Amino acid sequence: MNRDKLSEPCPKMEYIRNCAVDLCVEIAGISMKNPVMVASGTFGFGEEYAKIYDINRLGAVVTKGITLLPRHGNPPPRLCETPAGLLNSVGLENPGVERFIREEWPRLKKLPVPVIVNIDGDTVEEYREIAKRLSELNGLAALEVNISCPNVEKGGIAFGQDPGSAYEVVRAVKEAATLPVIAKLSPNVTSIQKIAAAVESAGADAVSLINTVLGMAVDIDRQRPVFKRIFAGLSGPAVKPIALRMVWEAYEAVKIPVIGMGGISTWRDAVEFILAGASAVAVGTAGFIDPEAPLKIIDGLEKYLVECSICESALKTSGEDKTIKLRDIVGLAHKNFTEGDFS
Amino acid sequence: MNRDKLSEPCPKMEYIRNCAVDLCVEIAGISMKNPVMVASGTFGFGEEYAKIYDINRLGAVVTKGITLLPRHGNPPPRLCETPAGLLNSVGLENPGVERFIREEWPRLKKLPVPVIVNIDGDTVEEYREIAKRLSELNGLAALEVNISCPNVEKGGIAFGQDPGSAYEVVRAVKEAATLPVIAKLSPNVTSIQKIAAAVESAGADAVSLINTVLGMAVDIDRQRPVFKRIFAGLSGPAVKPIALRMVWEAYEAVKIPVIGMGGISTWRDAVEFILAGASAVAVGTAGFIDPEAPLKIIDGLEKYLVECSICESALKTSGEDKTIKLRDIVGLAHKNFTEGDFS
Amino acid sequence: MERKGDILAGLLFSTKVIQNVLIAYDIYHMKICCPEVAEKAAPGQFLHIRCSDGPTPLLRRPISIAGANEKDGTVEMVYRVLGEGTRLISQKKAGEILDVMGPLGRGFPVPLDAVDPVLIGGGVGVAPLLYLAQKIAGPLSRSGRSGAAFIGFSTAGEVFGVDFLKSCGFTVFLTTDDGTAGQKGVPTEAFENCIKGHEVQKQFDIVYACGPKPFLAKVKDAAVRGKIPAYLSLEERMACGVGACLGCAVKSAGEGYKKVCRDGPVFEAGEIQL
Amino acid sequence: MERKGDILAGLLFSTKVIQNVLIAYDIYHMKICCPEVAEKAAPGQFLHIRCSDGPTPLLRRPISIAGANEKDGTVEMVYRVLGEGTRLISQKKAGEILDVMGPLGRGFPVPLDAVDPVLIGGGVGVAPLLYLAQKIAGPLSRSGRSGAAFIGFSTAGEVFGVDFLKSCGFTVFLTTDDGTAGQKGVPTEAFENCIKGHEVQKQFDIVYACGPKPFLAKVKDAAVRGKIPAYLSLEERMACGVGACLGCAVKSAGEGYKKVCRDGPVFEAGEIQL
Ligand SMILES: Cc1cc2nc3c(=O)[nH]c(=O)nc-3n(C[C@H](O)[C@H](O)[C@H](O)COP(=O)(O)OP(=O)(O)OC[C@H]3O[C@@H](n4cnc5c(N)ncnc54)[C@H](O)[C@@H]3O)c2cc1C
Ligand SMILES: Cc1cc2nc3c(=O)[nH]c(=O)nc-3n(C[C@H](O)[C@H](O)[C@H](O)COP(=O)(O)OP(=O)(O)OC[C@H]3O[C@@H](n4cnc5c(N)ncnc54)[C@H](O)[C@@H]3O)c2cc1C
Ligand SMILES: Cc1cc2nc3c(=O)[nH]c(=O)nc-3n(C[C@H](O)[C@H](O)[C@H](O)COP(=O)(O)O)c2cc1C
Ligand SMILES: Cc1cc2nc3c(=O)[nH]c(=O)nc-3n(C[C@H](O)[C@H](O)[C@H](O)COP(=O)(O)O)c2cc1C
Ligand code: FES
Ligand code: FES
């Protein structure tokens, strides 16, 4: 019932109907037909959701985090709902890089969509190894270096909480990999800008953020933490305002593209992230509730771009070109804030 | 409809009905008849809610943040709702310490409830000054040093994001004040433990956390940030898992009492915080929705304590004493986690 | 009607919905039973309504009192479904419980002397003016003075309140943006034209207005030019609704900010900057 | 019944509620129209149900299929109102829309040969067994074999399914914790006593069980001792419901974890650790 501006008649609509809309983005050398990806760990290796909708419509697919050796992950419970949020303590359960290559990659590589593999390690050396191994795969679009997993004993988030270690890991991956490298940042830091700058200087081709926010829950009947690892990662709508702020900050701190995620559920959320500086967005938790959320977001972005007020500004920046380009509104809120009369 | 265990018949109930329940806590030398306070900035100077319910039932009252000189605060909009959360950019609007003493204190000092004044400053000197001035008031229970306000140009959160500055501010207040000093911490840090340890070593008598989480919102129609100061502070149920985690961490890092807050809306939430290590809790945003939330939480805590399973463990620690004491369950989840067989 | 809280209270009520019906496009008319509010309420005051039991939407929603009847203890509201909060309110059925706080804020000063009042309302801004008209109706007819109401809507389907205002003794000037009902245009223009004497020349002693900010800015300008005292009812996003959170700021004519919930929602035009 | 998503789909449905009634204390029986699910569903599979449009409760709720009718395209569920999610589901009225994903998971293997099956269910754990009984009823009567059902509830007011199980040809052994209906006790004990020949001596070829974990652990022990193959339906908190999030882990008998939503909810007793 939220009155949808898009459905209201608009005098400029006729003109605008004749405009083409271009949702393409290029990030870290990866060409995506639209900026909507799925977030690591929320999409498995693509198999499950391929049964539910046409995943080829996605801008890109990001796999569950892969480590050098297989991991069993954490004991149950692994999930706990919170107000508008989800705590997870999956703990990087994954088949390891070799089984990934053997069992998942043959299917993934046939997708007509860029596939990005999320990688994790306990040590810099492990990151380097896995990056080297994955670089041998033909057709892999990029590596997303997870330096922000809150659910493991070693490595993970620790790498992402210190600019020095973040630099080191990304540098190592960059050296080992022949693929574009995306650094996935942790929100659990005092200054996301310092971390973003560190991974940029280490050669990252893009940053993606945010990973989950450290949280916890207590079982008041058993009077102990819900999770065996005590802390877990918070995702979903609850974290959206935090993620958006960090995307804004990262956009101001680095020149490489920013991939935004954290609580994105609707096209409106996606637009907020894009205006705040995200060149692409990823949908995670929202896909559990509505698997088709990414597709609805793609459709919504298209409509948003043709909507009157947007057109004006987009056309302004696009000059004579009648194509309305999504990439023209990336970070627009920064420009409008600086230039605008805010009262 | 959430089946309330409390309302189910319980074989031990008869015995338990004869037990006394003691909700008293002592924090930083302040005796409170129960552990439920109201959070700074969400209760004005107590006048508004005194018209709505009997605020004398509260464990303590914490005022809006006060600065040395009056402040106008930020331009509207100052509020934006997010999923299960609230972003605010009030910006420490307050009458300044002199007008506070003249206009608000005479009424506040008559309350039969401990009154804690929340103080803020741009510089260490300002904190010192205001602490000195407020120490002259007879009957004031304590100062809460806000080193975590995200909504001001200078000072505020910056002091709370670095252990060194946090130490400095608290040290200065501690030296200037003759009152107990509570340090109010910011969640926007990599390590809450370092900050908590720093303010403890500076002499803080207690820590309170969390202040709001930095977040933002974008107006997609006007394509710019909703708030003039871009970032705002996130509070409400959405941040509860984050706050709880930080209370847990602070409890492990310091020996001084921890006052927990952030998204507490029900007695169940309050119990989670207490089990995680909070000696007292504060209710903020939830009071906007249900002004009587703090009272309902007090009632709920009492019932929780008489509930069977709790009794057992409380009685265990209380020995032969038939009084069930709230303070016996403070931090109990740590003990149960360490000692328990978690499978 | 069950009273919540202890005796100090008188602001928190768990009320029963008596009716809640669609009266125009996306606009509902709700009647609740709440004798305490009906007794105390002044026109221009509002109720702060809880729209869900859960945490989304989180905050209460402020809705003006559009009518109150001390005799049967009923209170009325007219509201537009805009987002999730008002959508949930619109789903309440007769017999269900509505949790309200109120009456809150400072309302319109109801004139004691005989005056010619004018009401100016845009969209759902007409709602509080209905209650004001109800209160002024008696004095107006007794003193034999005349009142006018300039009200505007975007389109015919959204119009409400015309008959009621007439029944209270007001001459109604209706406008719609698209001209589908009344005159095409906006009520502020119609009002200006009127006091400038373009069509029907008329002088007024006091202006009461409610609508969006730009709309009120125009009313204020016209009132200043016409040297008529004006009372404007403002809107701002609210959290507490009682002055405790300092969230609903509006720039004061002097220094700093007024709070819409506590100092308003009705302000004398000179008190605030629009 | 409207089909959501594109042709690949077949797992996401916007279905119409046909009935949703209270059948026991806090227990509801819901019937929806969803021919696709009715056609494909196997006993033991579940539907993943969206309980609100907003973000609270955030996740879908898994509910077992308790019956399906290919002819009229209806699917049934029996569920207990436990928290907010099930409370919202219980408020759905006939004619309203229910958003479901399914049928999901691996169900009970329905025996092809003539066997004597036993069903063991605790509380709402009885729900999936009803659908299983419906499917087994035909073969059972054709082969002339006999089935038994041991079902337990906490109290008489919560009992459901007895008549239905009988109508499917099962001998029903009912227990309640407080002895207000059937025998006082728990169904696992009744089952053990039975195979041990304490009261009615009987041998079974296959065990199907659903209930809380400790309950299933007892069933497993008894089945192992009795050397009867057992299929257990497990519960675990779920996010995606399709195997993508790895959230619904249960310790596998070998290394690592199985996923209840994808590898289960029904497991051969030897596959998992309880
Ligand atoms: C004192 C007062 C009295 C009021 N009286 C009435 C009344 O009698 N009848 C009536 O219909 N409405 C009235 N309102 C407005 C009403 O409170 C809002 O329409 C309502 O809160 C919207 O809630 P929602 O959840 O439906 O929409 P939301 O989901 O909160 O908002 C929907 C969209 O509208 C925008 N929006 C909503 N309200 C505002 C605002 N105040 N400022 C800026 N943007 C906004 C939001 O940003 C969003 O895009 C009054 C407001 C105030 C402050
Ligand atoms: C495969 C499967 C099939 C199911 N089939 C049925 C069915 O047919 N009928 C039926 O009534 N229920 C069934 N359930 C259980 C049902 O999914 C839950 O009762 C429901 O999700 C509770 O949601 P809620 O929002 O009402 O309660 P919540 O608010 O989510 O929970 C209420 C309380 O119960 C606890 N709780 C709820 N579920 C669990 C759990 N799984 N493990 C541990 N604690 C829990 C919560 O911690 C909380 O304290 C099934 C579950 C699974 C996994
Ligand atoms: C169940 C689950 C598993 C996740 N696993 C990973 C992972 O393996 N690697 C990673 O970088 N991020 C992982 N994440 C984080 C998400 O990719 C994403 O950054 C985060 O959930 C915020 O987005 P959302 O709110 O849209 O879910 C996981 C998140 C969830 C909920
Ligand atoms: C409107 C508003 C104003 C606040 N003002 C202050 C303040 O002046 N000083 C302070 O230390 N904290 C302030 N806070 C933070 C709260 O005291 C509290 O730490 C935070 O809101 C988390 O608790 P909650 O989720 O229960 O609201 C404010 C919070 C809100 C919502
Ligand atoms: S809404 Fe809190 S001060 Fe007005
Ligand atoms: S719920 Fe996601 S894997 Fe089972």
Coordinates of C-alpha atoms in Angstrom, one line a residue, chain A residues 1 27 30 39 48 56 67 77 79 99 127 200 203 208 225 227 251 306 311 335:
Chain A
M1 CA 0.0 0.0 0.0
I27 CA 33.7 -3.9 -11.5
I30 CA 34.1 -8.0 -14.5
A39 CA 26.0 -12.6 -1.2
E48 CA 19.7 -24.8 -4.8
N56 CA 21.1 -16.4 -15.1
T67 CA 39.1 -22.8 2.4
P77 CA 22.4 -24.3 16.6
L79 CA 20.9 -19.7 13.5
R99 CA 36.4 -30.8 -3.9
Y127 CA 45.0 -17.5 1.3
E200 CA 43.3 -0.6 -2.0
G203 CA 46.1 -3.9 -4.9
S208 CA 32.8 -5.5 -0.8
P225 CA 24.8 -18.2 25.2
F227 CA 25.8 -20.3 20.3
Y251 CA 33.2 5.3 -1.3
V306 CA 13.0 5.6 -15.8
C311 CA 15.6 10.9 -15.4
K335 CA 27.5 15.0 -5.2

